[in-house]
């Protein structure tokens, strides 16, 4: 009995597989799959390229719509710059000029303007004002050789004020001259003494016929003097300090008041300059 030719899984008798046929068939299938994969990849690449090209074209078409607007034209800087008037500010007046030059030193000069405070305050020390005086007879405000020295150098006025506290007192005297040189000459050639000024509770025994402390100095066209001691007429000794202290304070106060006179006049002149420029 004949069963015909055997299939790939059987030989003539169908009992042994045909290994060569199976191998050929497997190779054929592998080649078919590889070609399918290559073809599919090519198609996919073409599709991606088409999408990218479409995106590029689309982007090119919309570039005008999506671009940022151009910056507006800014106004050019003006060629002509603003000009300001060339106003030169004068330097502030020097207060010393106003206590050195009679033409500038024109403010009222009286005991009330030179010694305006009821108390002479210097640092921590304070002394009540007892009395004041002013005279154009400079020799009347001096004793001894000082009177002729004042008159010989053109003294025009002497203003005095006395301050007292706890049994000691000081008379402060300010003499006015035409020039600073005259005031300096009196300072350098000074001779005793400023006349003490009694009154306002300070008895006439104050520095009369007894030993007292004196000082002399000058600033601008002013010479200033002090005479200090005990109000009861007791003589000042070398070792005592109270009369010495009130004398030093009196000299410091006189300098401050003369300097302030210059400052006040300089400030007024500066104010007038500002008003004239406005």
XYZ file of C-alpha atoms in Angstrom:
278
model
C 0.000 0.000 0.000
C 1.381 3.374 -0.919
C 0.683 6.590 1.126
C 2.290 9.040 -1.325
C 5.249 11.488 -0.679
C 5.793 12.376 2.985
C 5.395 16.014 4.315
C 8.062 18.120 5.989
C 7.485 16.318 9.263
C 7.912 12.854 7.887
C 10.077 10.972 5.608
C 8.900 8.437 3.213
C 7.363 6.608 5.989
C 6.293 9.859 7.889
C 8.349 8.896 10.860
C 11.369 11.399 10.589
C 11.077 15.321 10.059
C 12.654 16.812 6.947
C 15.137 19.180 8.622
C 16.353 20.763 5.410
C 12.869 21.772 4.367
C 12.169 23.275 7.777
C 15.357 25.304 7.634
C 14.546 26.693 4.196
C 11.076 27.668 5.285
C 12.383 29.456 8.445
C 14.927 31.407 6.405
C 12.234 32.485 3.986
C 10.059 33.765 6.804
C 13.022 35.676 8.412
C 13.790 37.435 5.107
C 10.170 38.400 4.697
C 10.045 39.937 8.218
C 13.302 41.866 7.672
C 12.014 43.411 4.479
C 8.803 44.346 6.185
C 10.729 46.041 9.006
C 12.969 47.932 6.582
C 10.026 49.070 4.547
C 8.073 50.144 7.613
C 11.041 52.110 8.981
C 11.461 53.901 5.690
C 7.829 54.816 5.636
C 8.017 56.058 9.225
C 11.070 58.180 8.416
C 9.275 59.677 5.421
C 6.285 60.447 7.591
C 8.436 62.215 10.262
C 10.253 64.210 7.589
C 6.935 65.292 6.142
C 5.724 66.407 9.583
C 8.912 68.385 10.255
C 8.755 70.017 6.840
C 5.144 70.937 7.433
C 6.066 72.444 10.836
C 8.904 74.448 9.320
C 6.686 75.747 6.564
C 3.951 76.581 9.053
C 6.449 78.361 11.315
C 7.711 80.369 8.382
C 4.207 81.411 7.482
C 3.421 82.556 11.061
C 6.756 84.243 11.829
C 5.394 87.703 11.120
C 2.526 87.189 13.549
C 4.622 85.797 16.422
C 7.655 88.113 16.201
C 8.052 90.789 18.944
C 7.005 94.278 17.933
C 9.790 96.633 16.980
C 10.931 99.129 19.625
C 9.276 102.498 19.180
C 11.434 105.338 18.005
C 12.690 107.217 21.055
C 13.023 110.975 20.921
C 16.540 112.079 20.264
C 18.492 113.871 22.969
C 18.100 117.583 22.472
C 21.207 119.151 21.072
C 20.710 122.366 23.026
C 21.271 121.808 26.751
C 19.567 123.992 29.343
C 21.705 126.840 30.533
C 21.829 128.292 34.012
C 22.913 131.762 34.961
C 26.471 131.938 36.214
C 25.862 133.288 39.680
C 28.970 133.419 41.817
C 28.183 133.199 45.519
C 30.389 135.558 47.506
C 32.216 134.110 50.497
C 30.541 134.636 53.865
C 31.622 137.799 55.649
C 34.459 137.412 58.135
C 33.291 138.385 61.648
C 36.750 139.695 62.463
C 36.388 142.326 59.737
C 33.487 143.807 61.675
C 35.445 144.270 64.890
C 38.503 145.598 63.045
C 37.122 148.171 60.612
C 35.186 151.178 61.981
C 33.433 151.527 58.599
C 31.864 148.073 59.082
C 31.624 148.056 62.864
C 28.518 150.219 62.980
C 26.176 148.292 65.280
C 25.073 150.132 68.446
C 27.776 149.912 71.129
C 26.427 150.416 74.635
C 26.661 148.530 77.924
C 23.290 146.989 77.067
C 24.560 145.581 73.752
C 28.044 144.619 74.919
C 27.050 143.240 78.351
C 23.420 142.153 77.821
C 23.321 139.169 80.194
C 22.171 139.466 83.800
C 24.711 136.781 84.652
C 28.223 136.344 83.352
C 28.367 132.612 82.591
C 31.715 131.066 81.747
C 31.829 127.275 81.720
C 30.376 126.076 85.026
C 30.790 129.464 86.709
C 28.064 132.078 86.913
C 28.313 135.579 88.379
C 25.446 138.090 88.702
C 25.930 141.477 87.049
C 26.117 144.284 89.599
C 26.423 147.454 87.511
C 27.559 148.883 84.146
C 28.991 152.154 82.821
C 30.173 153.810 79.592
C 32.222 156.932 78.959
C 33.882 158.674 76.063
C 36.418 160.144 78.487
C 38.722 157.158 78.499
C 40.943 158.591 81.237
C 37.965 158.573 83.611
C 37.745 154.799 83.366
C 41.422 154.316 84.195
C 43.767 154.973 87.076
C 47.460 155.635 86.980
C 49.387 155.652 83.713
C 46.764 153.668 81.829
C 44.650 156.783 81.293
C 47.329 158.594 79.276
C 48.088 155.402 77.321
C 44.451 155.116 76.297
C 44.169 158.757 75.314
C 47.482 158.742 73.447
C 46.341 155.903 71.183
C 43.020 157.415 70.203
C 40.649 155.642 72.606
C 37.102 156.747 71.817
C 35.105 154.957 74.511
C 35.440 152.658 77.523
C 32.568 150.390 78.579
C 32.664 148.650 81.975
C 30.624 146.060 83.848
C 31.115 144.626 87.338
C 30.141 141.081 88.371
C 30.275 139.803 91.953
C 29.675 136.604 93.901
C 30.518 135.280 97.355
C 32.724 138.211 98.391
C 34.780 138.525 95.174
C 34.152 140.807 92.208
C 35.587 141.718 88.818
C 35.256 144.828 86.707
C 35.535 144.158 82.973
C 36.538 147.126 80.796
C 36.503 147.317 76.977
C 38.287 150.223 75.274
C 37.544 151.089 71.621
C 40.261 152.295 69.202
C 40.330 153.419 65.563
C 42.477 150.476 64.409
C 43.566 147.035 65.602
C 47.172 148.296 65.672
C 46.280 150.911 68.298
C 44.516 148.326 70.450
C 47.485 145.972 70.160
C 49.879 148.770 71.147
C 47.900 149.445 74.324
C 47.911 145.737 75.112
C 51.682 145.524 74.686
C 52.477 148.754 76.589
C 49.782 148.478 79.242
C 50.289 150.126 82.607
C 48.067 149.968 85.713
C 45.168 150.045 85.935
C 41.531 149.837 84.906
C 39.437 151.724 87.434
C 37.147 149.380 89.428
C 33.425 150.066 89.110
C 31.391 149.927 92.346
C 27.612 149.843 92.623
C 24.734 147.389 92.674
C 25.822 145.909 95.988
C 29.542 146.158 95.325
C 30.982 148.680 97.844
C 33.395 151.440 96.967
C 36.117 149.618 98.906
C 36.396 147.123 96.071
C 39.985 147.289 94.739
C 40.548 150.802 96.072
C 43.971 151.328 97.592
C 44.558 147.587 97.925
C 46.197 144.839 95.957
C 44.032 143.260 93.196
C 44.632 141.084 90.132
C 44.602 142.587 86.624
C 44.632 141.285 83.040
C 45.009 142.967 79.628
C 44.414 141.690 76.090
C 43.137 142.831 72.676
C 41.165 141.571 69.685
C 40.279 143.559 66.602
C 40.169 147.248 67.469
C 39.224 146.508 71.077
C 41.486 146.239 74.109
C 39.934 144.633 77.174
C 40.961 144.683 80.808
C 39.928 143.175 84.136
C 40.568 144.052 87.744
C 39.405 141.549 90.380
C 39.575 141.214 94.151
C 37.583 141.103 97.368
C 34.528 143.288 97.816
C 35.483 144.142 101.414
C 38.774 145.706 100.337
C 40.978 142.844 101.547
C 44.234 142.506 99.660
C 44.641 139.654 97.226
C 47.519 137.323 98.127
C 49.751 135.287 95.861
C 48.215 131.997 96.989
C 44.529 132.898 96.710
C 42.549 131.536 93.741
C 39.030 132.983 93.942
C 39.923 136.493 92.740
C 42.186 134.932 90.124
C 39.366 132.725 88.830
C 36.790 135.499 88.538
C 39.403 137.666 86.797
C 40.121 134.950 84.219
C 36.414 134.384 83.677
C 35.904 138.124 83.196
C 38.607 138.264 80.497
C 37.117 135.225 78.729
C 33.655 136.772 78.847
C 34.903 140.081 77.399
C 36.576 138.269 74.504
C 33.387 136.251 73.855
C 31.194 139.354 73.831
C 33.474 141.267 71.424
C 33.696 138.252 69.130
C 29.926 137.819 69.215
C 29.561 141.440 68.145
C 31.542 140.626 65.005
C 29.533 137.460 64.358
C 26.209 139.263 64.677
C 27.193 141.971 62.203
C 28.638 139.444 59.742
C 25.436 137.385 59.888
C 23.340 140.461 59.215
C 25.520 141.376 56.233
C 25.198 137.844 54.823
C 21.415 138.028 55.151
C 21.350 141.317 53.272
C 23.496 139.804 50.499
C 21.013 136.961 50.067
C 18.103 139.376 49.903
C 19.834 141.465 47.231
C 20.419 138.371 45.057
C 16.886 137.010 45.326
